[in-house]
CSV table of N, CA and C and ligand atoms in Angstrom, one decimal:
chain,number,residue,atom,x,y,z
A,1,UNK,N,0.8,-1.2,0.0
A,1,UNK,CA,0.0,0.0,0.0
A,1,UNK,C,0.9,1.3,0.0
A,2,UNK,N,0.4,2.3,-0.8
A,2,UNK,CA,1.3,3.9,-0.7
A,2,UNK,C,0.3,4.6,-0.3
A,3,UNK,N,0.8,5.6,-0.4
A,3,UNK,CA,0.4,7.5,0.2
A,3,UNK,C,0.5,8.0,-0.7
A,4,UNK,N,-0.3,9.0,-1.1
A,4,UNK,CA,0.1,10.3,-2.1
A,4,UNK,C,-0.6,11.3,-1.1
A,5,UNK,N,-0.5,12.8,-1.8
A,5,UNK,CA,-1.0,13.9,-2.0
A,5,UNK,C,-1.8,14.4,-2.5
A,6,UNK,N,-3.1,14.8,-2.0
A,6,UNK,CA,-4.1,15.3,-3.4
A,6,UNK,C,-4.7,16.6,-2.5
A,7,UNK,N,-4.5,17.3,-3.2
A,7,UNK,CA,-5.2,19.1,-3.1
A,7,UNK,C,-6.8,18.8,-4.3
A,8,UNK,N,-7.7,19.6,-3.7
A,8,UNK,CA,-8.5,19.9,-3.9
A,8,UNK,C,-8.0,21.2,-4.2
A,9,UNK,N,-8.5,21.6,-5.3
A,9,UNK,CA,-8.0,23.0,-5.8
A,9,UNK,C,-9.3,23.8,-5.7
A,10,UNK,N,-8.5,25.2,-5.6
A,10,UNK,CA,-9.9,26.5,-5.2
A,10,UNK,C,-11.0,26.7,-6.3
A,11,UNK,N,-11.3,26.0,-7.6
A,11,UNK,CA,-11.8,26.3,-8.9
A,11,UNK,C,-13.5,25.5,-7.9
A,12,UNK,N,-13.1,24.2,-7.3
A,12,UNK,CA,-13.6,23.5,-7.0
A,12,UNK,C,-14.3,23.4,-5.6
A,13,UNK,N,-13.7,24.0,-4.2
A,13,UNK,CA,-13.9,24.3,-3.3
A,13,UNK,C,-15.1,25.7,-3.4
A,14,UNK,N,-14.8,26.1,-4.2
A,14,UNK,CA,-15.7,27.3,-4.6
A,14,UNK,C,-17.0,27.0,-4.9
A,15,UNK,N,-17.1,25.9,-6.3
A,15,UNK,CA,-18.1,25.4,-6.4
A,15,UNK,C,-18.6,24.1,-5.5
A,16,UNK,N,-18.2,23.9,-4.6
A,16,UNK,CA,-18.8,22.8,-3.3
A,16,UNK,C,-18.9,21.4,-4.3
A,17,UNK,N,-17.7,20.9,-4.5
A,17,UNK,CA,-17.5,19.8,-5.1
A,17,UNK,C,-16.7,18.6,-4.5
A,18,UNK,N,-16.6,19.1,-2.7
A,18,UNK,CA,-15.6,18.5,-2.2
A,18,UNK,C,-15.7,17.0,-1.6
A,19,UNK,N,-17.5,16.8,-1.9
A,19,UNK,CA,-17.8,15.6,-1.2
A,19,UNK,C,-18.1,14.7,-2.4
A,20,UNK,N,-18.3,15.7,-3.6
A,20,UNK,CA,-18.1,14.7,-5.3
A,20,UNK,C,-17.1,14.4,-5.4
A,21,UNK,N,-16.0,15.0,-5.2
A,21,UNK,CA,-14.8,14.4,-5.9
A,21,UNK,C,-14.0,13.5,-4.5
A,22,UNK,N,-14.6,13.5,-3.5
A,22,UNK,CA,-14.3,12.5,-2.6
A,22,UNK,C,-14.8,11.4,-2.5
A,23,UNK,N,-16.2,11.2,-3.3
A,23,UNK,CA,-16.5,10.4,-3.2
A,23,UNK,C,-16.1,9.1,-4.6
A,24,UNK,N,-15.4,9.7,-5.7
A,24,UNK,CA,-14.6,9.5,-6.7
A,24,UNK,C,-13.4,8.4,-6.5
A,25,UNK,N,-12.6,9.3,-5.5
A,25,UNK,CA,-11.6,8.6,-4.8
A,25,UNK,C,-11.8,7.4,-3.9
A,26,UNK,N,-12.7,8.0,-3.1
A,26,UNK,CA,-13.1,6.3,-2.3
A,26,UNK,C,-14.1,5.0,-3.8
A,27,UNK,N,-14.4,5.5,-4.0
A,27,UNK,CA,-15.1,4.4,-5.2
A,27,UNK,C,-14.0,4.0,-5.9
A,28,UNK,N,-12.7,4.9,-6.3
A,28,UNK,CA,-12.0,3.6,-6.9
A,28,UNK,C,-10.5,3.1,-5.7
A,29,UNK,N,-11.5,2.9,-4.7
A,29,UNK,CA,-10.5,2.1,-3.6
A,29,UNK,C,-9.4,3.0,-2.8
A,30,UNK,N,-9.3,4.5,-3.0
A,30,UNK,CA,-8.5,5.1,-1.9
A,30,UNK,C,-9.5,5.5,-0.6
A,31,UNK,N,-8.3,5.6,0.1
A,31,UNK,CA,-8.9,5.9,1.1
A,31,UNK,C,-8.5,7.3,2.0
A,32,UNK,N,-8.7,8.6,2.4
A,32,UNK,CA,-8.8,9.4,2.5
A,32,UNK,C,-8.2,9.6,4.9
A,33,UNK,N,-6.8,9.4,4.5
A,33,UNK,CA,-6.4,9.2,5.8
A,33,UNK,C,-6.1,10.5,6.4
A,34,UNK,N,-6.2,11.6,5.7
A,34,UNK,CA,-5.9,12.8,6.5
A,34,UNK,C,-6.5,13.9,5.4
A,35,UNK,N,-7.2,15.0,6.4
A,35,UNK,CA,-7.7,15.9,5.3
A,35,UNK,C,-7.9,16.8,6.0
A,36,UNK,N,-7.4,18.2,5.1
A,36,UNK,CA,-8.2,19.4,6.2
A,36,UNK,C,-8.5,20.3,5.0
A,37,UNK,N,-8.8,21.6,5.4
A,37,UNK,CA,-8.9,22.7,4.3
A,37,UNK,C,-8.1,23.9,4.5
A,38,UNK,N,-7.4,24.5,4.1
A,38,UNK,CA,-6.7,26.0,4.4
A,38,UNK,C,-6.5,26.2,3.6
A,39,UNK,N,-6.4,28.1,3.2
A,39,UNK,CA,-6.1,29.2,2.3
A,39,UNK,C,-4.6,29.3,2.2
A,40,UNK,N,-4.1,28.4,1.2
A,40,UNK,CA,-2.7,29.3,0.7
A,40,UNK,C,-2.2,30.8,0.7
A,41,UNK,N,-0.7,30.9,1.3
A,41,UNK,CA,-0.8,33.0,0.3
A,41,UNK,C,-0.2,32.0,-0.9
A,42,UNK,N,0.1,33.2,-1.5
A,42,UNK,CA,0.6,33.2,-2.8
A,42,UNK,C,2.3,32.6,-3.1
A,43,UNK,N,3.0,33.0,-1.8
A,43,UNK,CA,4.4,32.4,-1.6
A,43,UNK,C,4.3,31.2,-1.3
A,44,UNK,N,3.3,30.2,-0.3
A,44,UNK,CA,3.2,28.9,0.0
A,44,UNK,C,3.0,28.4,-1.3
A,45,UNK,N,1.9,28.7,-2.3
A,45,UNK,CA,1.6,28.0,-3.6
A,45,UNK,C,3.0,28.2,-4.3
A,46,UNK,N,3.8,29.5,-4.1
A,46,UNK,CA,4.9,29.5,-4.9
A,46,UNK,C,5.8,28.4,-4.7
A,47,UNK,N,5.9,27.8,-3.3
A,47,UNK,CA,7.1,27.2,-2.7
A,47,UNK,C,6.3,25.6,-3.1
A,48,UNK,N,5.1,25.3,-3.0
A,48,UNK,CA,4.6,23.7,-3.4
A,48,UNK,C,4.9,23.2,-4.7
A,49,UNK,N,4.5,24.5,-5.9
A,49,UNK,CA,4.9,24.5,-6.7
A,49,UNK,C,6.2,24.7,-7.6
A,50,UNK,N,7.6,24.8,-7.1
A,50,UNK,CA,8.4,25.3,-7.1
A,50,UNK,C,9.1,24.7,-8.2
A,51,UNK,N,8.8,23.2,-8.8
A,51,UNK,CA,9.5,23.2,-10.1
A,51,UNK,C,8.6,23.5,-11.3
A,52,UNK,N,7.7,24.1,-11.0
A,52,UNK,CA,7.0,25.4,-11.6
A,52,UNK,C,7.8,26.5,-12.3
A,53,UNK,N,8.5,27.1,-11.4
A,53,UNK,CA,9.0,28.4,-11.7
A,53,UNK,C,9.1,29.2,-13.0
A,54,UNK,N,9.7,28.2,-13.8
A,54,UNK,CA,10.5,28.5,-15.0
A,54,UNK,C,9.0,29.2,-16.4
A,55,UNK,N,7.9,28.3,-15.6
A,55,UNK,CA,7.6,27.7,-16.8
A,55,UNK,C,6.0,29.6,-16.7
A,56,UNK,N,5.7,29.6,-18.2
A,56,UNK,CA,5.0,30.7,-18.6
A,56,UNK,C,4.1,30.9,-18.0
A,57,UNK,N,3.2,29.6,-17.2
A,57,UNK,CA,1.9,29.6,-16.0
A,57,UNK,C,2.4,30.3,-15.2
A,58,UNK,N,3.4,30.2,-14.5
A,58,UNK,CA,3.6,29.6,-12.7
A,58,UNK,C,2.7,30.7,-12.3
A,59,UNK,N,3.0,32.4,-12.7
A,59,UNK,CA,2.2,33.6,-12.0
A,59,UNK,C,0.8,33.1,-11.7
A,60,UNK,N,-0.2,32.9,-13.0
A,60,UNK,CA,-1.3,32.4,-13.1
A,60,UNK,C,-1.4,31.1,-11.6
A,61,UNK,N,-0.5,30.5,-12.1
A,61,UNK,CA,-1.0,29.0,-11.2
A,61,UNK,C,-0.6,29.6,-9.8
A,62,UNK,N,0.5,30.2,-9.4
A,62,UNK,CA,-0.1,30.8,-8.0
A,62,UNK,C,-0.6,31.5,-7.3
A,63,UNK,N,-1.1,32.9,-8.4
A,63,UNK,CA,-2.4,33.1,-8.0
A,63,UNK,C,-3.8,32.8,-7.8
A,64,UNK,N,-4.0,31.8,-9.0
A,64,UNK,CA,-4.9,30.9,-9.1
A,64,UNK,C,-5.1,29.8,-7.6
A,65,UNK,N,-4.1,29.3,-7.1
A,65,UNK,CA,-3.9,28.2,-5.7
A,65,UNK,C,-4.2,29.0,-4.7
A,66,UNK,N,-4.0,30.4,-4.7
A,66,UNK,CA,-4.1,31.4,-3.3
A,66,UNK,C,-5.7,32.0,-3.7
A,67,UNK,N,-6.1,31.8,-4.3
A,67,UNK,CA,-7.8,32.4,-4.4
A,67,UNK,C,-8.3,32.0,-3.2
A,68,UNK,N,-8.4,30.9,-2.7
A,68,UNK,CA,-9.1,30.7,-2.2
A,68,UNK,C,-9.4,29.3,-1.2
A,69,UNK,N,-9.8,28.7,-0.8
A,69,UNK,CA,-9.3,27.9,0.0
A,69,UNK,C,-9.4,26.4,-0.8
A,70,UNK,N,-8.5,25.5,-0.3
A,70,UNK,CA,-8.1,24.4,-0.7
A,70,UNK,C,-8.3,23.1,0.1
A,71,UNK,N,-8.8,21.8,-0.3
A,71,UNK,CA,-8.6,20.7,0.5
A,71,UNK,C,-7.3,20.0,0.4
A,72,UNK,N,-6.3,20.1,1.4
A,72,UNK,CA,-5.4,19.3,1.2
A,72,UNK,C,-5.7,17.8,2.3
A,73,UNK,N,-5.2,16.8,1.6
A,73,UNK,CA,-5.5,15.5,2.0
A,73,UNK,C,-4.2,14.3,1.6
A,74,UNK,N,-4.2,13.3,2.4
A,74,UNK,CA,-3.5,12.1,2.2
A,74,UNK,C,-4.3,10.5,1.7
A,75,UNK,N,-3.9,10.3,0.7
A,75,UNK,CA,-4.7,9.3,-0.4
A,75,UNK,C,-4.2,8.0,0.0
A,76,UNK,N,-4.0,6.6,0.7
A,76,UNK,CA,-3.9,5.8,0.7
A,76,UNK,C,-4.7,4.6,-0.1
A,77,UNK,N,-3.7,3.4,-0.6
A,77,UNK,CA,-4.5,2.5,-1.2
A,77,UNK,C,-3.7,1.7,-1.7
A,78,UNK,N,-3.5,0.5,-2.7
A,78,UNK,CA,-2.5,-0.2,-3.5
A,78,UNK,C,-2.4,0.8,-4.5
A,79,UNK,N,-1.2,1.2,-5.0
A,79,UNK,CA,-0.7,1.7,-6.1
A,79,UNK,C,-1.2,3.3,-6.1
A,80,UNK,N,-1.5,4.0,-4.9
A,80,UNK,CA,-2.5,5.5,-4.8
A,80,UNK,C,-1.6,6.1,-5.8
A,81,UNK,N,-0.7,6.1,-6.0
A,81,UNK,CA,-0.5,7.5,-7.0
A,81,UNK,C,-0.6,7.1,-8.0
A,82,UNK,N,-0.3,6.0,-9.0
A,82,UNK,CA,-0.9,6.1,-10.3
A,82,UNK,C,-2.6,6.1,-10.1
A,83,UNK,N,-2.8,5.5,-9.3
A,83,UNK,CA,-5.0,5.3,-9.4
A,83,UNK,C,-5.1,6.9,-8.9
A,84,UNK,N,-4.6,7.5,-8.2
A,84,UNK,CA,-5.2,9.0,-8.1
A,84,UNK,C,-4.9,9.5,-9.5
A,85,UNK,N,-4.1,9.7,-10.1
A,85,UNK,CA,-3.9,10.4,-11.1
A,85,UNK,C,-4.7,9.8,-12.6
A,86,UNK,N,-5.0,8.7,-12.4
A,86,UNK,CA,-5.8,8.2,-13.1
A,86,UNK,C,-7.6,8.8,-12.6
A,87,UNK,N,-7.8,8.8,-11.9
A,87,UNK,CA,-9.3,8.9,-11.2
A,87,UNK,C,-9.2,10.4,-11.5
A,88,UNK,N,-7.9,11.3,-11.7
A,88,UNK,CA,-7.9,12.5,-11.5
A,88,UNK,C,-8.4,12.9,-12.9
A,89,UNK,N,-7.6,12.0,-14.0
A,89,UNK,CA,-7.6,12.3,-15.6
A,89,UNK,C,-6.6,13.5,-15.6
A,90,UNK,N,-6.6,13.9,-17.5
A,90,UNK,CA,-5.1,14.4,-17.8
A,90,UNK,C,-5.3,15.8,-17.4
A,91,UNK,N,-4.4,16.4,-17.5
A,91,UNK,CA,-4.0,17.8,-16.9
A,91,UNK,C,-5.2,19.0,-17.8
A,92,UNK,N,-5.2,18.7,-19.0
A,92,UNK,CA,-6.2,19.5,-19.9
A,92,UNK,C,-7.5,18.6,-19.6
A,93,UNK,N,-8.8,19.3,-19.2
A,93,UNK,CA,-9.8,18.9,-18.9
A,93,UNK,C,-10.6,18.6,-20.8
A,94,UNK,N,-10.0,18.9,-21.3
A,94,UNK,CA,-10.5,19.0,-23.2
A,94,UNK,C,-9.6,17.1,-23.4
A,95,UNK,N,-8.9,16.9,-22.3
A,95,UNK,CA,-7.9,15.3,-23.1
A,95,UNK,C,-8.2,14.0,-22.0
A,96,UNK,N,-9.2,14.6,-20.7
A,96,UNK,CA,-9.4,14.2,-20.0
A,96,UNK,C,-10.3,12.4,-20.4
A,97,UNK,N,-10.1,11.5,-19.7
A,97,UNK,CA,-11.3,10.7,-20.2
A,97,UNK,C,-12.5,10.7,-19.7
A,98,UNK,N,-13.5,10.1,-19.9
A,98,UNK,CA,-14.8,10.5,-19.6
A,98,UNK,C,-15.1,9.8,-18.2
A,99,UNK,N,-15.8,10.4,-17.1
A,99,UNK,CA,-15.5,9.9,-15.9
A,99,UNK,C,-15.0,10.1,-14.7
A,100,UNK,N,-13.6,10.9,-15.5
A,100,UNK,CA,-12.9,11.1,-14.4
A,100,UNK,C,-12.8,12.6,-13.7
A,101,UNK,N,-12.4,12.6,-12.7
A,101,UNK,CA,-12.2,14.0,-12.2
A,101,UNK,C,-12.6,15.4,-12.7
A,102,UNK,N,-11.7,15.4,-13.8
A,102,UNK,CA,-11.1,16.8,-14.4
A,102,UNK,C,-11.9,16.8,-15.8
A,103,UNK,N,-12.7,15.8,-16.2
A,103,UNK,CA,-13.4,15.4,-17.3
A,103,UNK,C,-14.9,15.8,-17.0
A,104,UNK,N,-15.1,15.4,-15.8
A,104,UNK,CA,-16.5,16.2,-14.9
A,104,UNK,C,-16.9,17.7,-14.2
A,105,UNK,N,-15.7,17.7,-13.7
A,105,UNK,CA,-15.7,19.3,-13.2
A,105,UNK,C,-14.6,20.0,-13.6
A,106,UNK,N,-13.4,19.7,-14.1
A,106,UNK,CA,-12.3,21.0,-14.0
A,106,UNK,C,-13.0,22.3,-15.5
A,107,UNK,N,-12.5,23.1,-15.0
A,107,UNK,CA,-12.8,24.3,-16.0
A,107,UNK,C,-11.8,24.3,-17.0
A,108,UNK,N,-10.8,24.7,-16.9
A,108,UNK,CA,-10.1,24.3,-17.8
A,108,UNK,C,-8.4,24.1,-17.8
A,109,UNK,N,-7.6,24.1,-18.1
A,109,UNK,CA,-6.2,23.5,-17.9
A,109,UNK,C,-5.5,24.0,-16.7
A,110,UNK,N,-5.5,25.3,-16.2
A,110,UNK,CA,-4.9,26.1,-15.5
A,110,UNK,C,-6.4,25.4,-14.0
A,111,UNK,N,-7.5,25.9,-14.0
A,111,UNK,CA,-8.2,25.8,-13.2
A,111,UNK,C,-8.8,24.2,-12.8
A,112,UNK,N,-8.1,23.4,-13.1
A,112,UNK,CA,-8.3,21.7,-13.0
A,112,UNK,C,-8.7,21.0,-12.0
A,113,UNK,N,-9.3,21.8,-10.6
A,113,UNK,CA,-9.7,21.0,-9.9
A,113,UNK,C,-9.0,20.3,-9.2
A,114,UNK,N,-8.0,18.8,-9.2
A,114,UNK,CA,-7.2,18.7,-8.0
A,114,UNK,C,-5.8,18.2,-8.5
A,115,UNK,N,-4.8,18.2,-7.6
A,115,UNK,CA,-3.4,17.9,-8.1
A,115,UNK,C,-3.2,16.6,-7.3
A,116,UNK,N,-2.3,15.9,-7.9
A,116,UNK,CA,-2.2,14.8,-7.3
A,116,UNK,C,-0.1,14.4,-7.5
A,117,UNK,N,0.4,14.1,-6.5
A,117,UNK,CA,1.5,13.9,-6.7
A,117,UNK,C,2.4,12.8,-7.9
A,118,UNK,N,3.0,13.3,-8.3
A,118,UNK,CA,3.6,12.3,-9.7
A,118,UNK,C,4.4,11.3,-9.4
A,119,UNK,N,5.3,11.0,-8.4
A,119,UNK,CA,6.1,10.0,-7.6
A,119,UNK,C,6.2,9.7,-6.6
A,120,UNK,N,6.7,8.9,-6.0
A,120,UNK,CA,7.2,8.5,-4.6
A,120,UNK,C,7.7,9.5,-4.1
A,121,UNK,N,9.4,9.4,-4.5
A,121,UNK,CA,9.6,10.9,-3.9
A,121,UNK,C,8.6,12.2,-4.1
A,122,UNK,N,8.4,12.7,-4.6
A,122,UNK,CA,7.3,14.1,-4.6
A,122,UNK,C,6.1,13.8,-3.5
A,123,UNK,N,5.3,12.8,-3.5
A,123,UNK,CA,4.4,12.6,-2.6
A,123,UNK,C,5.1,12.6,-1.5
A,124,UNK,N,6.1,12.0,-1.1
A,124,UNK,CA,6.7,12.1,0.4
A,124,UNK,C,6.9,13.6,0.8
A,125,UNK,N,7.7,14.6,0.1
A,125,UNK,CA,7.8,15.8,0.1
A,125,UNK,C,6.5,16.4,0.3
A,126,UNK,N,5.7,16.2,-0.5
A,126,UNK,CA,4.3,17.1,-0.6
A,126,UNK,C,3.4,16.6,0.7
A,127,UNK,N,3.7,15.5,1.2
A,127,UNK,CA,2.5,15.2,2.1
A,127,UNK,C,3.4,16.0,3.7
A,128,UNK,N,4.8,15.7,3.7
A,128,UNK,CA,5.7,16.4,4.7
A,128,UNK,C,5.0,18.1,4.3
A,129,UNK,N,4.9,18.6,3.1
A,129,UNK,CA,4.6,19.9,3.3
A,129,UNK,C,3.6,20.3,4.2
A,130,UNK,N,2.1,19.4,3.9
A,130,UNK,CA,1.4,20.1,4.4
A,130,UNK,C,1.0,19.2,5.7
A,131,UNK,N,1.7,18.0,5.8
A,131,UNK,CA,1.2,17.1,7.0
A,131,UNK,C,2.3,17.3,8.2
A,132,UNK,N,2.0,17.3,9.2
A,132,UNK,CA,2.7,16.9,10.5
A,132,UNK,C,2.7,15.4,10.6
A,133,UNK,N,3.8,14.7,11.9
A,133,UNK,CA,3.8,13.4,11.5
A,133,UNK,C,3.0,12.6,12.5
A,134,UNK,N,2.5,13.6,13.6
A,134,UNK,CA,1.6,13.8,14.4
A,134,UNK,C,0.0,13.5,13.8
A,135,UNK,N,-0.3,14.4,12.6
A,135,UNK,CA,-1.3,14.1,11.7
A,135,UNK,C,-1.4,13.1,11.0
A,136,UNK,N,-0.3,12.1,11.1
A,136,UNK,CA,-1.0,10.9,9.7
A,136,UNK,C,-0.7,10.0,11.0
A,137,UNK,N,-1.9,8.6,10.6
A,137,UNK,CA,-1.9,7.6,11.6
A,137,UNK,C,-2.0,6.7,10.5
B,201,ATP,P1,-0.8,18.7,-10.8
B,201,ATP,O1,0.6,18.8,-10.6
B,201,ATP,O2,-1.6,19.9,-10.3
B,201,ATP,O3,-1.4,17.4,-10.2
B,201,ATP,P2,-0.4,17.8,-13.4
B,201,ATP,O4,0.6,16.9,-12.8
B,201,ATP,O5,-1.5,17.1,-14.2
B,201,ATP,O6,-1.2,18.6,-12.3
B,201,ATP,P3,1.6,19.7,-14.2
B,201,ATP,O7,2.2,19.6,-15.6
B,201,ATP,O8,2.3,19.2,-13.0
B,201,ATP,O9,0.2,18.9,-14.3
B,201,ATP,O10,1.1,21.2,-14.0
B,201,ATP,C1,0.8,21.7,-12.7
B,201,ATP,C2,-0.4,22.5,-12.8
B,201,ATP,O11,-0.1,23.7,-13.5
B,201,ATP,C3,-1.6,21.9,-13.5
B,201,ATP,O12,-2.4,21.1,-12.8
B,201,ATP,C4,-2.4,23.2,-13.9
B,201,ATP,O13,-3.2,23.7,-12.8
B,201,ATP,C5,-1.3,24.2,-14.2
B,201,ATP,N1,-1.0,24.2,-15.6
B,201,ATP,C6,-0.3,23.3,-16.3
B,201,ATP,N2,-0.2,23.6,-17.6
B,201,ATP,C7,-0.8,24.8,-17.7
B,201,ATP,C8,-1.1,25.7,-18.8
B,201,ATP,N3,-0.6,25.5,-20.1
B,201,ATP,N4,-1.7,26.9,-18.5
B,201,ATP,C9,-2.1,27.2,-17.3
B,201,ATP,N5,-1.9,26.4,-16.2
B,201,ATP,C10,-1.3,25.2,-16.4
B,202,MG,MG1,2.2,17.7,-11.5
């Protein structure tokens, strides 16, 4: 069994989607071991996202992550980070498959609804960001 990382992004929180797209995740067998909600500033989104920087989004994407408030959570299950990222669908909600996450609600590329970590390493990092070790059991 692994851990990942999955934010509920503010596109989504806004529109009260947090108990739809939770319930997405537990239907395809994760399971949701830690969860809370808090407001990013705009430097914390800077620093989560940080091999970002380079790229022509990042301003957009971290103003976009500081709008507004966010579900950050811990995904457990066999194989969680590819089945989150699968359950999540592709980064453009236009390439998304039918079904999934970003295919149902994300608005559009930039505004997608939730992030889900891409490796082992990265999820360890991302869940240390926003978890204490106090907080995961
Ligand atoms: P995430 O890392 O959020 O799980 P991802 O791994 O599918 O998403 P990345 O390539 O890591 O996609 O991009 C990180 C985030 O940056 C995307 O989820 C999206 O919010 C934003 N983003 C990516 N490409 C663009 C773009 N062309 N224009 C605007 N925002 C973008
Ligand atoms: Mg990514």
């Amino acid at each position: 069994t692994q851990r990942t990382l999955s934010l509920i992004k503010p596109d989504a929180t806004r529109r009260n989607l947090t108990g739809k797209i939770n319930a997405k995740f537990e239907d395809a067998g994760l399971r949701i071991v830690a969860q809370k909600r808090l407001h990013l500033t705009k430097a914390q989104a800077g620093e989560f996202y940080k091999v970002h920087a380079e790229r022509p989004f990042y301003d957009e994407l971290t103003t976009f992550m500081a709008s507004g408030p966010i579900v950050a959570q811990v995904l457990e299950g066999e194989d969680a980070i590819a089945k989150n990222r699968e359950v999540m669908g592709a980064t453009n909600p236009a390439d998304a498959e039918a079904g999934t996450i970003r295919a149902e609600f994300a608005e559009s590329v930039g505004e997608n609804s939730v992030h889900g970590s891409d490796a082992p390493e990265t999820a360890k990092e991302e869940i240390a960001y926003f978890f204490a070790g106090l907080e995961l059991v």
